[in-house]
Amino acid sequence: KEFLGIDEEGLEIGEVQQQEISASLNMTDTLQKHFAILAQSGAGKSYTASVMLEELLDRDYSPAIVAVDPHGDYTNFAEDEDYMQDVKVFRENDIRIPVNNLSADKIDAYFDLTPAQKRELSKAFAKMGQRENADYGLDQLEAQVESQDMNEGTKYVLKDRFREMRSMNIFGRTSSPNNNDLEPGKLNIIDLSDIINHRKKQIITAYFGRHFFRQRREGNIPPFLYLLEEAHNFAPEQAPSPSKTVIEKMAREGRKFHASIGLISQRPVKLSTTALSQCNTQIILRVTNPNDLDHISQSSEGITSDVAARIPGLKTGEAIVIGEAVNYPTFVDVRERRSDESDAGEGLEDALQDWEEEEEQLEEDVDAFM
């Protein structure tokens, strides 16, 4: 235990292979300098992340958690009787971004504005901020833009941006989730599984990441973990993204303010090198794609050629832990989870069986009704 750096009071993610000792990772070492869980599809990355969430929720002292969940992989925690009291789920209809907390720069990051459009929008925000009642929404901001003397082409484009924002149905007067939702040891799940628009997902991720990071720097919320499933879609290596800048900033500066990030990805090669390289603990399950393996090796100083060569041969549920949380690369069998498993990861046969059973039940219900 001393050699590997095992912390008996840490996050118990499983058992060290061939040693019969718990693979317990020091929480501070794992979270404060960020972590990543990397694996190809089906190797157990979301399962491993759920095990870590269990450990955090079961502790007496742990950070507030905000999990960005594109596929509903973690919503099962809200239905599990052992955890539901510590979990809130924010689905598409629950998520709100307050317009009066935006700025021309933020809207530019979300929707791309020209310098002239940003200038006029900045004037509108300044005018709205001077009002006695600073509680305003999209309609009031658009009315202010409409009343300003500006180029008609600029005004038309800004009004078009407002129409696009309105169609997303996430911009309002209040914030949801908000500061009060972030409590130590509580899990807040931003469930994006019903949202198809990819930019909308990125805007939500960008806004709440930036907002909570700023609130943490100002001391308004407790230390927190921002957990990102499918992180390569929010901080891509190549393509621009409104959430990429935020995630990279949190990765570089978050440790100073106890604002941690956890990146989960099945395509490390598509994940920002800047963000991944700041994750000083990595939990790596089976990865066979040579490009992904090469990207992981370049992003982590702890991976030797010998360790990299063993990654493709890992079985489902086997992991290598490297970095700040351990003294040496450590091979781990991830433990069984205590919470109910989400239906989001069910196999094809199970899905087909469920479909057939639902169809048969529907036919029986129709026959009974007739």
Coordinates of C-alpha atoms in Angstrom, one line a residue:
K1 CA 0.0 0.0 0.0
E2 CA 2.8 2.4 0.9
F3 CA 4.7 1.6 -2.3
L4 CA 1.7 2.2 -4.5
G5 CA 0.4 5.2 -2.5
I6 CA -2.9 3.6 -1.5
D7 CA -5.0 5.7 0.9
E8 CA -7.2 3.5 3.1
E9 CA -9.6 6.5 3.6
G10 CA -9.7 7.3 -0.1
L11 CA -12.1 6.6 -3.0
E12 CA -12.3 2.8 -3.2
I13 CA -12.7 2.1 -6.9
G14 CA -11.8 -1.6 -6.8
E15 CA -9.0 -4.0 -5.9
V16 CA -5.4 -3.9 -6.9
Q17 CA -4.8 -6.9 -9.2
Q18 CA -2.9 -9.9 -7.7
Q19 CA -2.5 -8.1 -4.4
E20 CA -5.9 -8.5 -2.7
I21 CA -5.8 -4.9 -1.4
S22 CA -8.3 -2.1 -2.0
A23 CA -7.5 0.3 -4.8
S24 CA -8.4 3.4 -2.7
L25 CA -7.3 6.7 -4.2
N26 CA -6.7 9.8 -2.1
M27 CA -9.6 12.2 -2.9
T28 CA -7.5 15.4 -2.9
D29 CA -4.8 13.9 -5.1
T30 CA -7.4 12.6 -7.5
L31 CA -9.7 15.6 -7.7
Q32 CA -7.8 18.7 -7.0
K33 CA -5.5 18.3 -10.0
H34 CA -8.3 16.8 -12.1
F35 CA -8.8 13.3 -13.5
A36 CA -9.8 11.6 -16.7
I37 CA -11.5 8.2 -17.4
L38 CA -10.5 7.0 -20.9
A39 CA -11.8 3.9 -22.6
Q40 CA -13.4 2.7 -25.8
S41 CA -17.1 2.1 -26.0
G42 CA -18.2 -0.9 -23.8
A43 CA -15.0 -1.1 -21.8
G44 CA -16.6 0.3 -18.6
K45 CA -15.8 4.1 -18.4
S46 CA -19.3 5.2 -17.4
Y47 CA -19.5 2.3 -14.9
T48 CA -16.2 3.3 -13.4
A49 CA -17.4 6.9 -13.2
S50 CA -20.5 5.7 -11.4
V51 CA -18.4 3.9 -8.9
M52 CA -16.5 7.1 -8.2
L53 CA -19.7 9.0 -7.8
E54 CA -20.9 6.4 -5.2
E55 CA -17.7 6.9 -3.3
L56 CA -18.1 10.7 -3.3
L57 CA -21.8 10.5 -2.3
D58 CA -21.1 8.1 0.5
R59 CA -18.4 10.2 2.2
D60 CA -18.9 12.6 5.1
Y61 CA -16.9 15.3 3.3
S62 CA -16.9 15.6 -0.5
P63 CA -17.4 18.4 -3.1
A64 CA -20.6 19.5 -4.7
I65 CA -20.9 17.6 -8.1
V66 CA -22.2 18.9 -11.4
A67 CA -22.4 16.1 -14.0
V68 CA -23.0 16.9 -17.6
D69 CA -24.7 13.8 -18.9
P70 CA -25.3 13.6 -22.7
H71 CA -26.9 10.1 -22.6
G72 CA -28.6 9.9 -19.3
D73 CA -26.0 7.5 -18.0
Y74 CA -26.2 8.8 -14.4
T75 CA -29.9 9.6 -13.9
N76 CA -30.3 6.2 -12.2
F77 CA -28.9 7.8 -9.1
A78 CA -32.1 9.9 -8.7
E79 CA -34.1 6.7 -8.7
D80 CA -31.9 4.7 -6.3
E81 CA -33.3 4.7 -2.8
D82 CA -29.8 4.9 -1.3
Y83 CA -28.8 8.0 -3.2
M84 CA -32.0 9.8 -4.4
Q85 CA -32.0 12.2 -1.4
D86 CA -28.7 13.6 -2.6
V87 CA -29.4 13.9 -6.3
K88 CA -31.2 16.4 -8.5
V89 CA -31.7 15.9 -12.2
F90 CA -32.1 18.9 -14.5
R91 CA -33.7 17.9 -17.8
E92 CA -34.2 20.0 -21.0
N93 CA -37.4 21.7 -19.6
D94 CA -35.7 22.4 -16.3
I95 CA -32.5 24.1 -17.6
R96 CA -32.5 27.9 -17.7
I97 CA -29.8 30.4 -18.5
P98 CA -30.5 33.9 -17.2
V99 CA -30.3 36.6 -19.9
N100 CA -29.3 39.3 -17.4
N101 CA -26.2 37.2 -16.6
L102 CA -25.0 37.2 -20.2
S103 CA -22.9 39.7 -22.1
A104 CA -22.1 40.5 -25.7
D105 CA -18.8 38.5 -25.3
K106 CA -20.7 35.4 -24.2
I107 CA -23.3 35.7 -26.9
D108 CA -20.5 36.1 -29.4
A109 CA -18.9 32.9 -28.1
Y110 CA -22.2 31.1 -28.5
F111 CA -23.4 32.5 -31.8
D112 CA -20.5 34.4 -33.6
L113 CA -21.0 38.1 -33.9
T114 CA -19.1 40.7 -36.0
P115 CA -17.3 43.5 -34.1
A116 CA -20.1 45.9 -35.1
Q117 CA -22.8 43.5 -33.8
K118 CA -20.9 43.0 -30.5
R119 CA -20.5 46.8 -30.0
E120 CA -24.2 47.4 -30.5
L121 CA -25.2 44.5 -28.3
S122 CA -22.8 45.7 -25.6
K123 CA -24.6 49.1 -25.6
A124 CA -27.9 47.3 -25.2
F125 CA -26.6 45.3 -22.2
A126 CA -25.2 48.5 -20.7
K127 CA -28.6 50.2 -21.0
M128 CA -30.4 47.3 -19.5
G129 CA -27.9 47.3 -16.6
Q130 CA -28.8 50.9 -15.8
R131 CA -32.5 50.1 -15.3
E132 CA -33.9 50.2 -11.8
N133 CA -35.0 46.6 -12.3
A134 CA -32.1 44.6 -13.7
D135 CA -34.3 41.5 -13.8
Y136 CA -34.9 41.2 -17.6
G137 CA -35.3 38.5 -20.2
L138 CA -34.8 38.1 -23.9
D139 CA -37.9 40.1 -24.9
Q140 CA -36.7 43.2 -23.0
L141 CA -33.1 42.9 -24.4
E142 CA -34.5 42.6 -27.9
A143 CA -36.7 45.6 -27.4
Q144 CA -33.7 47.6 -26.3
V145 CA -31.8 46.6 -29.4
E146 CA -34.8 47.5 -31.5
S147 CA -34.9 51.0 -30.0
Q148 CA -31.2 51.8 -30.7
D149 CA -30.1 53.8 -33.6
M150 CA -27.8 51.5 -35.7
N151 CA -27.2 50.0 -39.1
E152 CA -30.4 48.1 -40.2
G153 CA -28.3 45.1 -41.3
T154 CA -26.7 44.9 -37.9
K155 CA -30.0 45.2 -36.2
Y156 CA -31.5 42.5 -38.5
V157 CA -28.7 40.0 -37.6
L158 CA -29.0 40.7 -33.9
K159 CA -32.8 40.1 -34.0
D160 CA -32.0 36.8 -35.9
R161 CA -29.7 35.8 -33.1
F162 CA -32.5 36.5 -30.6
R163 CA -34.8 34.3 -32.7
E164 CA -32.3 31.5 -32.6
M165 CA -31.8 31.9 -28.8
R166 CA -35.6 31.9 -28.3
S167 CA -35.9 28.7 -30.3
M168 CA -33.6 26.9 -27.9
N169 CA -35.9 27.5 -25.0
I170 CA -33.2 27.7 -22.4
F171 CA -32.8 31.5 -22.0
G172 CA -34.9 33.1 -19.3
R173 CA -34.8 35.3 -16.2
T174 CA -33.5 32.8 -13.6
S175 CA -30.7 30.2 -13.4
S176 CA -31.4 26.5 -13.2
P177 CA -29.4 24.9 -11.7
N178 CA -28.3 27.7 -9.5
N179 CA -25.9 28.4 -6.6
N180 CA -28.2 27.0 -4.0
D181 CA -28.2 23.6 -5.8
L182 CA -24.5 23.2 -5.2
E183 CA -24.2 21.7 -1.8
P184 CA -21.3 19.5 -0.5
G185 CA -21.9 15.9 -1.2
K186 CA -24.8 16.5 -3.5
L187 CA -25.0 15.4 -7.2
N188 CA -26.6 17.7 -9.8
I189 CA -27.1 16.0 -13.1
I190 CA -27.5 18.2 -16.2
D191 CA -29.3 15.6 -18.4
L192 CA -28.9 16.4 -22.1
S193 CA -30.2 13.1 -23.4
D194 CA -33.4 14.7 -24.9
I195 CA -31.5 17.5 -26.7
I196 CA -30.6 17.0 -30.3
N197 CA -29.0 20.3 -31.1
H198 CA -25.3 19.9 -30.5
R199 CA -24.6 23.6 -30.1
K200 CA -27.3 23.9 -27.5
K201 CA -25.6 21.2 -25.5
Q202 CA -22.3 23.1 -25.8
I203 CA -23.8 26.4 -24.8
I204 CA -25.3 24.8 -21.7
T205 CA -22.0 23.2 -20.8
A206 CA -20.1 26.4 -21.4
Y207 CA -22.4 28.7 -19.4
F208 CA -22.7 26.6 -16.3
G209 CA -19.0 25.7 -16.3
R210 CA -18.0 29.4 -16.6
H211 CA -20.7 30.5 -14.1
F212 CA -19.9 28.0 -11.4
F213 CA -16.2 28.5 -11.8
R214 CA -16.6 32.3 -11.3
Q215 CA -18.9 31.7 -8.3
R216 CA -16.3 29.4 -6.8
R217 CA -13.5 32.0 -7.3
E218 CA -15.7 34.5 -5.5
G219 CA -16.4 32.1 -2.6
N220 CA -20.1 31.9 -3.3
I221 CA -20.3 28.1 -3.6
P222 CA -18.4 25.2 -2.1
P223 CA -15.6 23.3 -3.8
F224 CA -17.1 21.4 -6.7
L225 CA -16.4 18.8 -9.4
Y226 CA -17.5 19.4 -13.0
L227 CA -17.9 16.0 -14.5
L228 CA -18.1 15.8 -18.3
E229 CA -19.3 12.6 -20.0
E230 CA -18.3 12.5 -23.8
A231 CA -15.8 15.2 -23.0
H232 CA -14.4 15.2 -26.6
N233 CA -17.7 16.7 -27.8
F234 CA -17.4 19.7 -25.5
A235 CA -13.6 20.2 -25.6
P236 CA -12.6 19.0 -29.1
E237 CA -9.0 19.0 -30.2
Q238 CA -9.6 20.5 -33.6
A239 CA -13.1 22.0 -34.1
P240 CA -14.0 25.3 -32.4
S241 CA -16.6 25.0 -29.5
P242 CA -18.1 27.5 -27.1
S243 CA -17.4 25.1 -24.3
K244 CA -13.8 24.3 -25.1
T245 CA -12.3 27.6 -23.9
V246 CA -14.2 27.2 -20.6
I247 CA -13.1 23.7 -20.0
E248 CA -9.5 24.4 -20.8
K249 CA -9.5 27.4 -18.5
M250 CA -10.9 25.3 -15.7
A251 CA -8.3 22.6 -16.4
R252 CA -5.5 25.2 -16.1
E253 CA -6.7 27.3 -13.2
G254 CA -9.3 25.2 -11.3
R255 CA -6.9 23.6 -8.8
K256 CA -6.1 27.0 -7.2
F257 CA -9.8 27.5 -6.4
H258 CA -10.8 23.9 -5.6
A259 CA -12.9 23.7 -8.9
S260 CA -12.1 20.2 -10.2
I261 CA -12.9 18.7 -13.6
G262 CA -13.4 15.1 -14.5
L263 CA -13.2 14.2 -18.2
I264 CA -14.7 11.0 -19.5
S265 CA -14.1 10.1 -23.2
Q266 CA -14.2 7.1 -25.6
R267 CA -12.2 9.1 -28.2
P268 CA -9.1 10.6 -26.5
V269 CA -7.6 11.6 -29.8
K270 CA -10.5 14.0 -30.4
L271 CA -10.2 15.5 -26.8
S272 CA -8.3 18.7 -26.3
T273 CA -4.7 18.0 -25.5
T274 CA -4.6 21.1 -23.3
A275 CA -7.5 19.9 -21.1
L276 CA -6.3 16.2 -21.0
S277 CA -2.7 17.1 -20.1
Q278 CA -4.0 18.9 -17.0
C279 CA -5.7 15.8 -15.8
N280 CA -2.9 14.6 -13.5
T281 CA -4.7 11.3 -12.7
Q282 CA -5.9 9.1 -15.4
I283 CA -8.0 5.9 -15.2
I284 CA -7.5 4.0 -18.4
L285 CA -9.6 1.0 -19.4
R286 CA -9.3 -0.9 -22.7
V287 CA -8.3 1.3 -25.7
T288 CA -7.3 -0.4 -29.0
N289 CA -7.3 2.5 -31.5
P290 CA -3.6 3.3 -32.2
N291 CA -4.4 7.0 -32.6
D292 CA -6.1 7.2 -29.2
L293 CA -3.3 5.3 -27.6
D294 CA -0.7 7.6 -29.1
H295 CA -2.7 10.7 -27.9
I296 CA -3.0 9.3 -24.4
S297 CA 0.7 8.6 -24.3
Q298 CA 1.6 12.1 -25.4
S299 CA -0.8 13.7 -22.9
S300 CA 0.5 11.8 -19.9
E301 CA 4.1 11.6 -18.5
G302 CA 3.2 8.5 -16.4
I303 CA 2.7 6.1 -19.4
T304 CA 5.7 4.1 -20.3
S305 CA 5.9 2.1 -23.5
D306 CA 5.4 -1.1 -21.4
V307 CA 2.2 0.3 -19.8
A308 CA 0.9 1.5 -23.2
A309 CA 1.4 -1.9 -24.7
R310 CA -0.8 -3.5 -22.1
I311 CA -3.8 -1.2 -22.5
P312 CA -5.3 -2.9 -25.6
G313 CA -5.3 -6.2 -23.7
L314 CA -7.3 -5.1 -20.7
K315 CA -10.6 -6.9 -20.1
T316 CA -13.9 -5.1 -19.4
G317 CA -13.7 -3.6 -15.9
E318 CA -9.9 -3.7 -15.8
A319 CA -8.1 -0.4 -15.5
I320 CA -4.7 1.2 -15.2
V321 CA -4.5 4.1 -12.8
I322 CA -1.6 6.5 -13.4
G323 CA -0.6 9.9 -12.2
E324 CA -1.0 12.0 -9.0
A325 CA -3.3 9.5 -7.2
V326 CA -0.7 6.7 -7.2
N327 CA 3.0 6.4 -6.9
Y328 CA 3.3 4.0 -9.8
P329 CA 1.0 2.7 -12.6
T330 CA -1.5 0.4 -10.8
F331 CA -3.6 -2.3 -12.4
V332 CA -7.1 -2.4 -10.9
D333 CA -10.2 -4.5 -11.1
V334 CA -13.1 -2.0 -10.8
R335 CA -15.5 -3.1 -8.1
E336 CA -19.2 -3.8 -8.5
R337 CA -21.3 -0.8 -8.2
R338 CA -23.8 -0.4 -5.4
S339 CA -26.3 1.7 -7.2
D340 CA -28.8 0.6 -9.8
E341 CA -27.4 0.5 -13.3
S342 CA -28.8 2.8 -15.9
D343 CA -30.8 1.5 -18.9
A344 CA -28.8 3.8 -21.2
G345 CA -26.1 1.2 -21.5
E346 CA -28.2 -1.9 -22.0
G347 CA -27.2 -4.4 -24.7
L348 CA -28.9 -4.9 -28.0
E349 CA -30.5 -8.2 -27.0
D350 CA -31.9 -6.7 -23.9
A351 CA -33.2 -3.7 -25.8
L352 CA -34.9 -5.9 -28.4
Q353 CA -36.4 -8.1 -25.6
D354 CA -37.8 -5.0 -23.9
W355 CA -39.2 -3.8 -27.2
E356 CA -41.0 -7.1 -27.8
E357 CA -42.4 -7.2 -24.3
E358 CA -43.7 -3.6 -24.6
E359 CA -45.3 -4.4 -27.9
E360 CA -46.9 -7.6 -26.6
Q361 CA -48.2 -5.6 -23.5
L362 CA -49.6 -2.9 -25.8
E363 CA -51.4 -5.5 -27.9
E364 CA -52.8 -7.1 -24.8
D365 CA -54.0 -3.7 -23.5
V366 CA -55.7 -3.0 -26.8
D367 CA -57.4 -6.4 -26.9
A368 CA -58.6 -5.9 -23.3
F369 CA -59.9 -2.5 -24.1
M370 CA -61.8 -3.6 -27.2

